[in-house]
Coordinates of C-alpha atoms in Angstrom, one line a residue:
M1404 CA 0.3 16.8 -31.9
L1405 CA -0.7 18.1 -35.1
A1406 CA 0.9 16.3 -38.1
G1407 CA -0.5 15.9 -41.6
G1408 CA -3.6 17.9 -40.6
S1409 CA -4.8 15.3 -38.0
L1410 CA -4.8 15.3 -34.0
R1411 CA -2.1 12.7 -32.8
L1412 CA -1.7 12.2 -29.3
H1413 CA 1.0 10.2 -27.6
K1414 CA 0.6 8.3 -24.3
D1415 CA 2.0 10.1 -21.7
V1416 CA 5.3 7.8 -20.3
A1417 CA 5.8 9.6 -17.2
D1418 CA 5.2 6.5 -14.8
F1419 CA 8.3 4.7 -15.4
E1420 CA 7.0 1.4 -13.7
W1421 CA 3.8 1.3 -15.5
V1422 CA 5.5 1.9 -18.9
M1423 CA 7.8 -1.1 -17.7
W1424 CA 5.5 -3.3 -16.3
F1425 CA 2.6 -3.1 -18.9
T1426 CA 4.7 -2.6 -22.3
S1427 CA 8.4 -3.9 -21.9
F1428 CA 7.8 -6.6 -19.5
R1429 CA 4.2 -7.2 -19.8
N1430 CA 4.9 -10.6 -21.4
V1431 CA 7.4 -11.9 -19.2
I1432 CA 5.0 -10.8 -15.8
I1433 CA 2.4 -12.7 -17.8
F1434 CA 4.4 -15.9 -18.5
A1435 CA 6.1 -15.8 -14.8
L1436 CA 2.8 -15.7 -13.0
S1437 CA 1.0 -18.4 -15.4
G1438 CA 4.0 -20.8 -14.8
H1439 CA 3.2 -20.0 -11.2
V1440 CA -0.4 -20.7 -11.6
L1441 CA 0.3 -23.8 -13.7
F1442 CA 2.6 -25.6 -11.5
A1443 CA 0.7 -24.9 -8.5
K1444 CA -2.3 -26.4 -9.7
L1445 CA -0.3 -29.3 -10.6
C1446 CA 1.2 -29.8 -7.3
T1447 CA -2.3 -29.3 -5.9
M1448 CA -3.9 -32.3 -7.7
V1449 CA -0.8 -34.5 -7.2
A1450 CA 1.1 -33.9 -4.1
P1451 CA -1.1 -31.3 -2.0
Q1452 CA 1.4 -31.7 0.8
L1453 CA 4.7 -30.4 -0.8
R1454 CA 2.5 -27.2 -2.4
S1455 CA 4.3 -24.6 -0.2
W1456 CA 7.8 -26.2 -1.2
M1457 CA 6.9 -25.9 -5.0
Y1458 CA 6.0 -22.2 -4.4
A1459 CA 9.6 -21.7 -2.9
V1460 CA 11.3 -23.4 -5.6
Y1461 CA 9.3 -21.9 -8.5
G1462 CA 10.0 -18.5 -7.0
A1463 CA 13.7 -19.2 -6.4
L1464 CA 14.0 -20.4 -10.0
A1465 CA 12.4 -17.4 -11.4
V1466 CA 14.7 -15.3 -9.3
V1467 CA 17.4 -16.6 -10.4
G1468 CA 16.4 -16.5 -14.3
T1469 CA 15.9 -12.9 -13.7
M1470 CA 18.2 -11.6 -11.5
G1471 CA 21.3 -14.1 -11.7
P1472 CA 22.5 -16.7 -8.8
W1473 CA 24.7 -13.9 -7.1
Y1474 CA 21.6 -12.0 -6.3
L1475 CA 20.0 -15.2 -4.7
L1476 CA 22.9 -15.7 -2.6
L1477 CA 22.7 -12.2 -1.7
L1478 CA 19.0 -12.5 -0.2
L1479 CA 19.8 -16.2 1.4
G1480 CA 22.4 -14.4 3.4
H1481 CA 20.3 -11.7 4.9
C1482 CA 17.5 -14.8 5.7
V1483 CA 20.0 -16.8 7.2
G1484 CA 21.3 -13.6 9.1
L1485 CA 17.7 -12.8 10.3
Y1486 CA 17.0 -16.5 11.6
V1487 CA 19.9 -17.0 13.2
V1488 CA 18.9 -13.7 14.9
S1489 CA 15.6 -14.8 15.6
L1490 CA 17.1 -17.7 17.6
F1491 CA 17.8 -15.5 20.4
G1492 CA 14.1 -15.0 21.0
Q1493 CA 14.6 -10.8 21.8
P1494 CA 12.2 -8.8 19.7
W1495 CA 14.2 -5.5 20.0
L1496 CA 17.3 -7.2 18.5
C1497 CA 15.4 -8.8 15.7
L1498 CA 13.9 -5.3 14.8
G1499 CA 16.9 -3.7 15.1
V1500 CA 19.0 -5.9 12.8
G1501 CA 15.9 -6.3 10.4
L1502 CA 15.9 -2.5 10.3
A1503 CA 19.8 -2.6 9.8
S1504 CA 19.7 -4.6 6.9
L1505 CA 16.9 -2.7 5.4
A1506 CA 19.2 0.4 5.7
S1507 CA 22.0 -1.8 3.9
F1508 CA 19.8 -1.5 0.9
K1509 CA 19.0 2.2 1.3
L1510 CA 22.2 4.1 2.0
D1511 CA 25.6 4.1 0.4
P1512 CA 28.4 2.4 0.3
L1513 CA 26.6 -0.9 1.5
I1514 CA 23.8 -0.4 -1.3
S1515 CA 26.3 0.2 -4.1
W1516 CA 28.2 -2.9 -3.1
Q1517 CA 25.0 -5.3 -2.8
S1518 CA 24.1 -3.9 -6.3
G1519 CA 27.2 -5.5 -7.7
F1520 CA 25.8 -9.0 -6.9
V1521 CA 23.1 -8.6 -10.0
T1522 CA 24.7 -10.0 -13.1
G1523 CA 23.7 -8.4 -16.6
T1524 CA 21.8 -5.3 -17.5
F1525 CA 18.4 -4.5 -18.1
D1526 CA 15.8 -1.7 -17.7
L1527 CA 13.9 -3.0 -14.8
Q1528 CA 16.8 -4.3 -12.9
E1529 CA 17.2 -1.4 -10.2
V1530 CA 13.4 -1.7 -9.7
L1531 CA 13.4 -5.5 -9.2
F1532 CA 16.8 -5.3 -7.0
H1533 CA 15.3 -2.8 -4.5
G1534 CA 11.6 -4.5 -4.5
G1535 CA 13.1 -8.0 -4.1
C1536 CA 15.9 -7.0 -1.4
G1537 CA 13.3 -4.6 0.8
F1538 CA 10.4 -7.1 0.7
T1539 CA 12.5 -9.7 1.8
V1540 CA 14.1 -8.0 4.7
L1541 CA 10.3 -6.9 5.7
R1542 CA 9.6 -10.8 5.4
C1543 CA 12.5 -12.1 7.5
T1544 CA 11.9 -9.4 10.0
S1545 CA 8.3 -10.8 10.3
F1546 CA 9.5 -14.0 10.5
A1547 CA 11.7 -13.2 13.2
L1548 CA 9.3 -11.4 15.5
E1549 CA 7.0 -14.4 15.0
S1550 CA 9.6 -16.6 16.3
C1551 CA 10.1 -14.6 19.2
A1552 CA 6.2 -14.2 20.2
H1553 CA 5.6 -18.0 19.6
P1554 CA 8.7 -19.5 20.9
D1555 CA 6.5 -23.2 21.0
R1556 CA 6.0 -23.2 17.5
R1557 CA 10.1 -23.3 16.5
Y1558 CA 9.8 -22.3 13.2
S1559 CA 12.8 -23.4 10.8
L1560 CA 15.2 -22.0 8.0
A1561 CA 13.3 -24.0 5.6
D1562 CA 9.7 -22.0 6.9
L1563 CA 11.2 -18.5 6.2
L1564 CA 12.8 -19.7 2.4
K1565 CA 9.1 -20.7 1.4
Y1566 CA 7.5 -17.8 2.9
N1567 CA 10.2 -15.3 1.5
F1568 CA 10.2 -16.7 -2.4
Y1569 CA 6.7 -17.1 -3.0
L1570 CA 6.7 -15.6 -6.3
P1571 CA 3.6 -13.5 -6.6
F1572 CA 4.8 -11.6 -3.5
F1573 CA 8.6 -11.3 -3.9
F1574 CA 9.4 -8.3 -6.2
F1575 CA 6.4 -5.8 -5.6
G1576 CA 4.5 -7.1 -2.5
P1577 CA 1.9 -7.1 -0.7
I1578 CA 3.3 -8.0 2.1
M1579 CA 1.6 -10.8 4.5
T1580 CA 2.9 -11.3 7.8
F1581 CA 4.4 -14.5 8.3
D1582 CA 1.8 -15.9 11.1
R1583 CA -0.7 -15.5 8.3
F1584 CA 1.2 -16.7 5.6
H1585 CA 2.2 -19.8 7.2
A1586 CA -1.2 -20.7 8.6
Q1587 CA -2.8 -20.6 5.1
V1588 CA 0.0 -22.2 2.9
S1589 CA 0.3 -25.2 5.3
Q1590 CA -3.2 -26.4 4.8
V1591 CA -2.8 -29.8 3.5
E1592 CA -6.5 -30.1 1.7
P1593 CA -7.7 -26.2 1.4
V1594 CA -11.0 -25.6 0.7
R1595 CA -12.4 -22.7 -1.2
P1596 CA -15.5 -20.7 0.4
E1597 CA -18.7 -21.0 -1.6
G1598 CA -18.6 -18.5 -4.6
E1599 CA -14.8 -18.1 -4.3
L1600 CA -13.8 -19.0 -8.1
W1601 CA -16.5 -16.5 -9.1
R1602 CA -15.0 -13.6 -6.9
I1603 CA -11.6 -14.5 -8.1
R1604 CA -13.1 -14.4 -12.0
A1605 CA -14.4 -11.0 -11.1
Q1606 CA -11.3 -9.5 -9.3
A1607 CA -9.3 -10.7 -12.8
G1608 CA -11.8 -8.9 -14.9
L1609 CA -12.0 -5.8 -12.6
S1610 CA -8.1 -5.8 -12.8
V1611 CA -8.3 -6.0 -16.8
V1612 CA -10.6 -3.1 -17.0
A1613 CA -8.5 -1.2 -14.7
I1614 CA -5.5 -1.6 -16.3
L1615 CA -7.2 -0.4 -20.0
A1616 CA -8.7 2.4 -17.9
V1617 CA -5.2 3.5 -17.0
D1618 CA -3.8 3.3 -20.3
V1619 CA -6.6 4.9 -21.9
F1620 CA -7.9 7.5 -19.4
F1621 CA -5.0 8.6 -17.3
H1622 CA -2.3 8.4 -19.8
F1623 CA -4.1 10.0 -22.3
F1624 CA -5.1 13.2 -20.1
Y1625 CA -1.7 13.5 -19.4
I1626 CA -2.3 14.2 -15.6
L1627 CA 1.2 13.0 -14.6
T1628 CA 3.3 15.2 -17.2
I1629 CA 1.1 18.3 -16.8
P1630 CA 1.8 19.5 -13.4
S1631 CA 5.9 19.5 -14.2
D1632 CA 5.2 22.4 -16.5
L1633 CA 4.2 25.1 -14.2
K1634 CA 4.0 28.0 -16.3
F1635 CA 1.2 26.4 -18.1
V1636 CA -0.3 24.7 -14.8
N1637 CA -0.5 28.6 -13.4
R1638 CA -2.7 29.3 -16.0
L1639 CA -5.3 26.6 -15.4
P1640 CA -8.4 27.7 -13.7
D1641 CA -8.9 26.8 -9.9
S1642 CA -11.4 24.3 -10.7
A1643 CA -9.1 22.4 -13.1
L1644 CA -6.0 22.9 -10.7
A1645 CA -8.0 21.2 -7.8
G1646 CA -9.2 18.5 -10.2
L1647 CA -5.8 17.7 -11.3
A1648 CA -4.1 17.4 -7.8
Y1649 CA -7.2 15.2 -7.2
S1650 CA -6.5 13.1 -9.9
N1651 CA -2.6 12.6 -9.4
L1652 CA -3.7 10.9 -6.0
V1653 CA -6.5 9.0 -7.8
Y1654 CA -4.0 7.7 -10.5
D1655 CA -1.5 6.4 -7.9
W1656 CA -4.5 4.8 -6.1
V1657 CA -5.8 3.3 -9.3
K1658 CA -1.9 2.0 -10.1
A1659 CA -1.9 0.0 -6.7
A1660 CA -5.1 -1.2 -6.9
V1661 CA -4.3 -2.6 -10.3
L1662 CA -1.0 -4.2 -9.3
F1663 CA -1.9 -5.6 -5.9
G1664 CA -5.3 -6.8 -7.8
V1665 CA -3.3 -8.6 -10.3
V1666 CA -0.7 -10.5 -7.5
N1667 CA -3.7 -10.9 -5.2
T1668 CA -5.7 -12.8 -7.8
V1669 CA -3.0 -15.4 -8.1
A1670 CA -2.4 -15.6 -4.6
R1671 CA -6.3 -16.7 -4.0
L1672 CA -6.0 -19.1 -6.6
D1673 CA -3.2 -20.5 -4.4
H1674 CA -5.7 -20.4 -1.7
L1675 CA -4.3 -17.7 0.3
D1676 CA -6.2 -14.4 1.6
P1677 CA -4.0 -11.4 0.8
P1678 CA -4.1 -7.9 2.1
Q1679 CA -6.7 -6.0 0.1
P1680 CA -6.1 -3.3 -2.2
P1681 CA -5.7 0.1 -0.6
K1682 CA -9.0 2.1 0.2
C1683 CA -10.1 4.3 -2.3
I1684 CA -9.0 7.8 -2.1
T1685 CA -12.5 9.4 -2.6
A1686 CA -13.6 7.8 0.4
L1687 CA -10.4 9.1 2.9
Y1688 CA -11.2 12.0 5.2
V1689 CA -9.1 10.4 8.0
F1690 CA -5.1 10.2 8.0
A1691 CA -5.7 6.9 10.2
E1692 CA -6.9 5.0 6.9
T1693 CA -4.4 6.5 4.4
H1694 CA -2.2 4.2 2.7
F1695 CA -1.4 2.7 -0.8
D1696 CA 0.0 -0.5 0.5
R1697 CA -2.1 -2.1 3.2
G1698 CA 0.3 -5.0 3.4
I1699 CA 3.1 -2.7 4.4
N1700 CA 0.5 -0.8 6.6
D1701 CA -0.3 -4.2 8.2
W1702 CA 3.5 -4.8 8.7
L1703 CA 4.2 -1.4 10.7
C1704 CA 0.7 -1.4 12.7
K1705 CA 1.4 -5.2 13.9
Y1706 CA 5.0 -4.5 14.9
V1707 CA 5.5 -0.8 15.4
Y1708 CA 2.1 1.7 15.4
N1709 CA -0.1 -0.7 17.4
Y1710 CA 2.7 -1.9 19.8
I1711 CA 4.0 1.7 21.2
G1712 CA 0.5 3.0 20.7
G1713 CA -1.5 0.6 22.4
E1714 CA -5.3 2.2 21.8
H1715 CA -4.0 5.0 19.8
S1716 CA -6.1 7.4 22.8
A1717 CA -3.2 8.8 24.7
V1718 CA -1.4 11.9 23.3
I1719 CA 2.1 11.0 24.1
P1720 CA 2.4 7.3 23.2
E1721 CA 0.5 8.6 19.9
L1722 CA 2.9 10.8 19.3
G1723 CA 5.9 8.1 19.6
A1724 CA 4.1 5.4 17.9
T1725 CA 3.8 7.7 14.8
I1726 CA 7.1 9.2 15.0
A1727 CA 8.5 5.8 15.4
T1728 CA 5.9 4.4 12.2
F1729 CA 7.2 7.1 9.9
A1730 CA 10.6 6.7 10.6
I1731 CA 10.7 3.4 9.4
T1732 CA 8.6 4.5 6.5
T1733 CA 11.4 7.0 5.6
L1734 CA 13.8 4.1 5.7
W1735 CA 11.6 1.8 3.6
L1736 CA 11.0 4.8 1.0
G1737 CA 14.6 5.8 0.7
P1738 CA 15.9 8.9 2.7
C1739 CA 15.9 12.2 1.0
D1740 CA 14.6 15.7 1.4
V1741 CA 10.9 14.8 -0.3
V1742 CA 10.7 11.9 1.9
Y1743 CA 11.4 13.6 5.1
L1744 CA 8.8 16.4 4.0
W1745 CA 6.1 13.7 3.4
S1746 CA 6.9 11.8 6.6
C1747 CA 6.9 14.6 8.9
L1748 CA 3.5 16.2 7.1
N1749 CA 1.7 13.1 7.3
C1750 CA 2.9 12.2 11.0
F1751 CA 1.5 15.6 11.8
G1752 CA -1.6 14.9 10.4
L1753 CA -2.2 12.1 12.1
N1754 CA -1.5 13.3 15.5
F1755 CA -3.3 16.4 14.9
E1756 CA -6.7 14.4 14.3
L1757 CA -6.1 12.9 18.0
W1758 CA -5.5 16.4 19.2
V1759 CA -8.8 17.7 17.7
Q1760 CA -10.6 14.6 19.3
K1761 CA -9.1 15.3 22.8
L1762 CA -10.1 19.1 22.3
A1763 CA -13.3 18.1 21.3
E1764 CA -14.0 15.9 24.5
L1765 CA -13.1 18.8 26.7
E1766 CA -15.8 21.4 28.0
P1767 CA -17.6 23.2 26.9
L1768 CA -17.4 21.5 23.3
S1769 CA -18.6 18.4 24.6
Q1770 CA -21.6 19.8 25.8
I1771 CA -22.6 21.2 22.8
E1772 CA -22.2 18.3 20.5
T1773 CA -24.2 16.4 23.0
S1774 CA -27.0 19.0 22.4
L1775 CA -26.8 18.6 18.4
S1776 CA -28.6 16.0 17.0
E1777 CA -27.1 12.9 15.4
Q1778 CA -27.5 14.5 11.9
M1779 CA -26.3 17.8 12.9
S1780 CA -23.4 16.3 14.8
R1781 CA -22.6 14.2 11.4
R1782 CA -23.0 17.4 9.5
V1783 CA -20.2 19.2 11.8
R1784 CA -17.7 16.5 11.5
A1785 CA -18.2 15.9 8.0
V1786 CA -17.0 19.9 7.6
F1787 CA -13.7 18.7 9.5
G1788 CA -14.0 15.8 7.1
A1789 CA -13.6 17.8 4.0
M1790 CA -10.7 19.6 5.3
N1791 CA -8.8 16.6 6.4
F1792 CA -9.4 15.3 3.0
W1793 CA -7.8 17.9 1.3
A1794 CA -5.2 17.8 3.9
I1795 CA -4.4 14.6 2.7
I1796 CA -4.1 15.4 -0.9
M1797 CA -1.7 18.1 -0.3
Y1798 CA 0.4 16.2 1.9
N1799 CA 1.0 13.3 -0.3
L1800 CA 1.1 15.5 -3.5
V1801 CA 4.5 16.3 -2.1
S1802 CA 5.7 13.2 -2.9
L1803 CA 3.9 11.7 -5.7
N1804 CA 4.4 14.9 -7.6
S1805 CA 6.5 17.7 -6.5
P1806 CA 6.7 20.0 -3.6
E1807 CA 6.6 23.1 -6.2
F1808 CA 3.5 21.8 -7.7
T1809 CA 2.0 21.1 -4.4
D1810 CA 2.9 24.8 -2.9
L1811 CA 1.2 26.1 -6.3
V1812 CA -2.1 24.2 -5.5
A1813 CA -1.8 25.6 -2.0
Q1814 CA -1.6 29.1 -3.0
R1815 CA -4.0 29.2 -5.5
L1816 CA -6.7 27.3 -3.6
L1817 CA -6.4 28.9 -0.2
L1818 CA -5.0 32.6 -1.0
S1819 CA -5.6 33.9 -4.2
G1820 CA -8.9 31.7 -4.6
F1821 CA -9.9 32.6 -1.4
P1822 CA -13.3 32.7 -0.6
Q1823 CA -15.1 32.1 -3.8
T1824 CA -12.9 28.9 -4.9
T1825 CA -12.0 27.8 -1.1
L1826 CA -15.7 27.5 -0.2
A1827 CA -17.1 25.9 -3.4
I1828 CA -14.1 23.5 -3.1
L1829 CA -15.1 22.7 0.5
F1830 CA -18.9 22.4 -0.1
V1831 CA -18.3 19.9 -3.3
T1832 CA -15.9 17.7 -0.7
Y1833 CA -18.3 18.2 2.3
C1834 CA -21.2 16.7 0.3
G1835 CA -18.5 13.9 -0.8
V1836 CA -17.9 12.9 2.7
Q1837 CA -21.7 13.0 3.6
L1838 CA -22.0 10.3 1.1
V1839 CA -19.2 8.2 2.3
K1840 CA -20.2 8.3 6.0
E1841 CA -24.0 7.7 5.0
R1842 CA -22.3 4.5 3.1
E1843 CA -20.3 3.4 6.0
R1844 CA -23.1 3.9 8.3
T1845 CA -25.4 1.4 6.3
L1846 CA -22.5 -1.0 6.4
A1847 CA -22.1 -1.0 9.8
L1848 CA -26.0 -1.7 10.4
E1849 CA -25.8 -4.2 8.1
E1850 CA -22.9 -6.3 9.8
E1851 CA -24.6 -5.4 12.9
Q1852 CA -27.7 -7.2 12.0
K1853 CA -25.9 -9.9 10.2
Q1854 CA -24.1 -10.7 13.7
D1855 CA -27.5 -10.7 15.3
K1856 CA -28.8 -12.8 13.1
E1857 CA -25.8 -15.4 13.5
K1858 CA -26.2 -15.3 17.4
L1859 CA -30.0 -16.3 17.2
E1860 CA -29.0 -19.2 15.0

């Protein structure tokens, strides 16, 4: 914007969540998490056997102070309900009641009725309501399913409340399955691995740098606002349009990495091993690794996807597993046309990978690949990986931006830009996939050498 002879560029405020978390509610978040860290450290020094209780009490008080006592009672009602269901020891019943409970926060009229339990009004109230309720239901369902899987351990309602009201994970995740959380938080005298504190400091520093990068780089480049003006976007050159589409996914990945990085730093100070941030979008070329929330991905894989799909090598069980997984994901995100479209596209992409793999195992394709050298075989696979990479970008643009912008990008890159733009972008992507595959091969060799060395010792 030109004003008084000088250029003034205001920040892009298209991302409501980021603006609320790191402007209006920045001090509140810092205060709440700092208080958690302080009291956790104090309790660990004075009475380490009570630290899990301290986490729950502090978390419950923070929820009451933020959302009011009636909201706390609403969540306690869902916790008690799923705890009672877990006593029957039937996994299908626990999962069914858990999904019904989740649906009550996603569909009217129950959602309107339950939102009335929140007292007061403030800008982030709706986000905290849906976040706290949704994650509570997933945690309670994990508790119920683990209780069914391990009837000899006899988990109590107190164990569920300690698990659910751990503040760093309460409103925004990530999800730790109950078995992992309970085993780690129950250690009376936890011991840090060598160099752990240094890694925690490095993670905290990296999170600060990433926050500054998002504020300074992404927001000033308006990568979220520009796609909403289709007339302007249509005038961009093909290469700029491809970069804009790619940048939208990078931004969402960085935002997820920052948010999970902050809470994970606090969790690691509490001697927990939380789910890692999502894999960098630049390193993704298979649908099986595409997720922006590793905690929810772990939850879905453990209780739905792997349970139904088994080894993920048979076409029909894989189809059933992906349909069930994306049906639950659709419910989690909130059923609407855009979410339906996003789920169908990603479900197709995940199954299409298996179909291509099965086709490659048939004659004469399997013989042709066998006759190729290892390097040439990897090059051929990288070509398919490059196409997969852009399919991942297109499919996820539907929900991260808009179907109209996705349609425009697809037409420009695949139709009007063919063959020059299409081949140029695929070639650049192909080179990137080759670098990623080489990095993965190097890491696999290092891991194999490390395991061999441990066996010799």
